GROMACS .gro file of N, CA and C in nm:
model
  207
    1MET      N    1   0.229  -0.369  -0.896
    1MET     CA    2   0.087  -0.383  -0.868
    1MET      C    3   0.038  -0.514  -0.928
    2ASN      N    4  -0.041  -0.587  -0.853
    2ASN     CA    5  -0.096  -0.714  -0.896
    2ASN      C    6  -0.231  -0.689  -0.962
    3SER      N    7  -0.249  -0.734  -1.085
    3SER     CA    8  -0.376  -0.710  -1.155
    3SER      C    9  -0.459  -0.836  -1.171
    4THR      N   10  -0.416  -0.947  -1.113
    4THR     CA   11  -0.492  -1.071  -1.122
    4THR      C   12  -0.617  -1.061  -1.035
    5PRO      N   13  -0.735  -1.086  -1.092
    5PRO     CA   14  -0.857  -1.078  -1.012
    5PRO      C   15  -0.861  -1.182  -0.900
    6ILE      N   16  -0.926  -1.147  -0.791
    6ILE     CA   17  -0.946  -1.236  -0.677
    6ILE      C   18  -1.081  -1.303  -0.695
    7GLN      N   19  -1.091  -1.430  -0.661
    7GLN     CA   20  -1.216  -1.503  -0.680
    7GLN      C   21  -1.299  -1.508  -0.553
    8GLN      N   22  -1.318  -1.396  -0.487
    8GLN     CA   23  -1.400  -1.385  -0.366
    8GLN      C   24  -1.485  -1.259  -0.378
    9PRO      N   25  -1.595  -1.250  -0.299
    9PRO     CA   26  -1.680  -1.131  -0.308
    9PRO      C   27  -1.617  -1.008  -0.242
   10TYR      N   28  -1.515  -1.027  -0.157
   10TYR     CA   29  -1.449  -0.914  -0.092
   10TYR      C   30  -1.308  -0.955  -0.049
   11ILE      N   31  -1.228  -0.854  -0.015
   11ILE     CA   32  -1.096  -0.875   0.043
   11ILE      C   33  -1.080  -0.772   0.154
   12LYS      N   34  -1.016  -0.811   0.263
   12LYS     CA   35  -0.993  -0.718   0.374
   12LYS      C   36  -0.881  -0.621   0.336
   13LEU      N   37  -0.891  -0.501   0.390
   13LEU     CA   38  -0.797  -0.394   0.355
   13LEU      C   39  -0.653  -0.435   0.380
   14ASP      N   40  -0.622  -0.492   0.495
   14ASP     CA   41  -0.483  -0.529   0.523
   14ASP      C   42  -0.433  -0.635   0.426
   15GLN      N   43  -0.519  -0.728   0.387
   15GLN     CA   44  -0.482  -0.831   0.290
   15GLN      C   45  -0.457  -0.768   0.153
   16PHE      N   46  -0.541  -0.671   0.117
   16PHE     CA   47  -0.525  -0.602  -0.011
   16PHE      C   48  -0.391  -0.529  -0.018
   17LEU      N   49  -0.353  -0.463   0.091
   17LEU     CA   50  -0.226  -0.391   0.093
   17LEU      C   51  -0.109  -0.486   0.073
   18LYS      N   52  -0.115  -0.604   0.133
   18LYS     CA   53  -0.011  -0.705   0.113
   18LYS      C   54  -0.015  -0.760  -0.029
   19TRP      N   55  -0.134  -0.791  -0.078
   19TRP     CA   56  -0.151  -0.851  -0.210
   19TRP      C   57  -0.099  -0.758  -0.320
   20GLN      N   58  -0.116  -0.628  -0.301
   20GLN     CA   59  -0.069  -0.531  -0.400
   20GLN      C   60   0.080  -0.502  -0.386
   21GLY      N   61   0.142  -0.552  -0.280
   21GLY     CA   62   0.284  -0.528  -0.260
   21GLY      C   63   0.314  -0.392  -0.197
   22ILE      N   64   0.211  -0.327  -0.144
   22ILE     CA   65   0.229  -0.198  -0.078
   22ILE      C   66   0.302  -0.219   0.054
   23THR      N   67   0.269  -0.329   0.123
   23THR     CA   68   0.339  -0.368   0.245
   23THR      C   69   0.383  -0.513   0.229
   24GLN      N   70   0.481  -0.552   0.309
   24GLN     CA   71   0.531  -0.689   0.303
   24GLN      C   72   0.462  -0.781   0.402
   25THR      N   73   0.415  -0.724   0.514
   25THR     CA   74   0.355  -0.806   0.619
   25THR      C   75   0.226  -0.744   0.669
   26GLY      N   76   0.150  -0.824   0.742
   26GLY     CA   77   0.028  -0.773   0.803
   26GLY      C   78   0.058  -0.666   0.907
   27GLY      N   79   0.171  -0.680   0.976
   27GLY     CA   80   0.212  -0.580   1.074
   27GLY      C   81   0.240  -0.445   1.010
   28GLU      N   82   0.306  -0.447   0.894
   28GLU     CA   83   0.331  -0.323   0.821
   28GLU      C   84   0.200  -0.260   0.775
   29ALA      N   85   0.108  -0.344   0.729
   29ALA     CA   86  -0.022  -0.294   0.684
   29ALA      C   87  -0.096  -0.228   0.800
   30LYS      N   88  -0.092  -0.293   0.916
   30LYS     CA   89  -0.157  -0.239   1.035
   30LYS      C   90  -0.101  -0.101   1.071
   31LEU      N   91   0.032  -0.088   1.069
   31LEU     CA   92   0.094   0.040   1.102
   31LEU      C   93   0.060   0.148   1.001
   32LEU      N   94   0.059   0.113   0.874
   32LEU     CA   95   0.026   0.209   0.769
   32LEU      C   96  -0.116   0.262   0.789
   33ILE      N   97  -0.208   0.172   0.822
   33ILE     CA   98  -0.348   0.211   0.845
   33ILE      C   99  -0.358   0.295   0.972
   34GLN      N  100  -0.291   0.253   1.079
   34GLN     CA  101  -0.296   0.328   1.205
   34GLN      C  102  -0.233   0.467   1.191
   35ASP      N  103  -0.137   0.481   1.101
   35ASP     CA  104  -0.072   0.610   1.079
   35ASP      C  105  -0.155   0.703   0.991
   36ARG      N  106  -0.277   0.660   0.961
   36ARG     CA  107  -0.374   0.742   0.887
   36ARG      C  108  -0.323   0.778   0.746
   37GLN      N  109  -0.266   0.679   0.679
   37GLN     CA  110  -0.212   0.700   0.546
   37GLN      C  111  -0.292   0.630   0.437
   38VAL      N  112  -0.404   0.566   0.475
   38VAL     CA  113  -0.480   0.486   0.379
   38VAL      C  114  -0.621   0.543   0.366
   39PHE      N  115  -0.664   0.563   0.242
   39PHE     CA  116  -0.797   0.613   0.212
   39PHE      C  117  -0.870   0.512   0.124
   40VAL      N  118  -0.998   0.491   0.151
   40VAL     CA  119  -1.081   0.405   0.068
   40VAL      C  120  -1.192   0.492   0.010
   41ASN      N  121  -1.198   0.498  -0.120
   41ASN     CA  122  -1.296   0.580  -0.190
   41ASN      C  123  -1.293   0.725  -0.142
   42GLY      N  124  -1.171   0.775  -0.116
   42GLY     CA  125  -1.154   0.914  -0.076
   42GLY      C  126  -1.175   0.944   0.071
   43THR      N  127  -1.207   0.843   0.151
   43THR     CA  128  -1.233   0.861   0.294
   43THR      C  129  -1.125   0.791   0.375
   44LEU      N  130  -1.071   0.860   0.475
   44LEU     CA  131  -0.971   0.801   0.563
   44LEU      C  132  -1.025   0.673   0.624
   45GLU      N  133  -0.945   0.566   0.619
   45GLU     CA  134  -0.988   0.438   0.675
   45GLU      C  135  -0.891   0.394   0.783
   46THR      N  136  -0.943   0.362   0.900
   46THR     CA  137  -0.859   0.320   1.012
   46THR      C  138  -0.886   0.176   1.055
   47ARG      N  139  -0.974   0.107   0.984
   47ARG     CA  140  -1.005  -0.033   1.016
   47ARG      C  141  -0.932  -0.125   0.920
   48ARG      N  142  -0.838  -0.204   0.973
   48ARG     CA  143  -0.764  -0.292   0.883
   48ARG      C  144  -0.851  -0.405   0.830
   49GLY      N  145  -0.960  -0.437   0.897
   49GLY     CA  146  -1.050  -0.542   0.852
   49GLY      C  147  -1.159  -0.492   0.759
   50ARG      N  148  -1.151  -0.368   0.715
   50ARG     CA  149  -1.251  -0.312   0.624
   50ARG      C  150  -1.263  -0.401   0.501
   51LYS      N  151  -1.385  -0.440   0.468
   51LYS     CA  152  -1.407  -0.526   0.352
   51LYS      C  153  -1.415  -0.441   0.227
   52LEU      N  154  -1.331  -0.472   0.131
   52LEU     CA  155  -1.329  -0.403   0.003
   52LEU      C  156  -1.402  -0.488  -0.099
   53ILE      N  157  -1.479  -0.423  -0.184
   53ILE     CA  158  -1.550  -0.493  -0.290
   53ILE      C  159  -1.506  -0.436  -0.424
   54ALA      N  160  -1.541  -0.506  -0.530
   54ALA     CA  161  -1.505  -0.462  -0.665
   54ALA      C  162  -1.554  -0.319  -0.686
   55GLY      N  163  -1.466  -0.238  -0.742
   55GLY     CA  164  -1.501  -0.099  -0.769
   55GLY      C  165  -1.448  -0.002  -0.664
   56ASP      N  166  -1.412  -0.052  -0.546
   56ASP     CA  167  -1.353   0.035  -0.444
   56ASP      C  168  -1.217   0.081  -0.494
   57ARG      N  169  -1.172   0.194  -0.439
   57ARG     CA  170  -1.042   0.249  -0.474
   57ARG      C  171  -0.965   0.277  -0.345
   58VAL      N  172  -0.844   0.224  -0.336
   58VAL     CA  173  -0.759   0.242  -0.218
   58VAL      C  174  -0.645   0.336  -0.256
   59THR      N  175  -0.629   0.442  -0.177
   59THR     CA  176  -0.523   0.539  -0.202
   59THR      C  177  -0.424   0.538  -0.087
   60VAL      N  178  -0.296   0.526  -0.123
   60VAL     CA  179  -0.187   0.532  -0.027
   60VAL      C  180  -0.085   0.629  -0.086
   61GLY      N  181  -0.064   0.740  -0.017
   61GLY     CA  182   0.024   0.842  -0.071
   61GLY      C  183  -0.036   0.900  -0.198
   62ALA      N  184   0.043   0.906  -0.303
   62ALA     CA  185  -0.003   0.962  -0.430
   62ALA      C  186  -0.059   0.857  -0.525
   63ARG      N  187  -0.059   0.729  -0.484
   63ARG     CA  188  -0.106   0.622  -0.572
   63ARG      C  189  -0.242   0.571  -0.533
   64THR      N  190  -0.323   0.543  -0.633
   64THR     CA  191  -0.457   0.486  -0.612
   64THR      C  192  -0.462   0.350  -0.680
   65TYR      N  193  -0.517   0.253  -0.607
   65TYR     CA  194  -0.525   0.115  -0.654
   65TYR      C  195  -0.672   0.074  -0.665
   66PRO      N  196  -0.719   0.037  -0.784
   66PRO     CA  197  -0.857  -0.010  -0.797
   66PRO      C  198  -0.870  -0.153  -0.746
   67VAL      N  199  -0.982  -0.182  -0.683
   67VAL     CA  200  -1.009  -0.318  -0.635
   67VAL      C  201  -1.083  -0.392  -0.746
   68GLN      N  202  -1.024  -0.500  -0.793
   68GLN     CA  203  -1.084  -0.584  -0.897
   68GLN      C  204  -1.099  -0.724  -0.841
   69LEU      N  205  -1.222  -0.768  -0.824
   69LEU     CA  206  -1.246  -0.901  -0.769
   69LEU      C  207  -1.304  -0.992  -0.876
   0.00000   0.00000   0.00000
């Protein structure tokens, strides 16, 4: 897991999945999201372009990743 803060007001969900090392490519991120395996703040998320802000929490499987910008 990457804990280095991002210097932007938001990051897109698919970029976050790659940045955290959950997926290797944008295509993998897209498939993971389409397969309904990604939750943002406890809610199923199907939009790969969903903008995440500081304090959001992304859950994939049994792991939860905090968004730190």
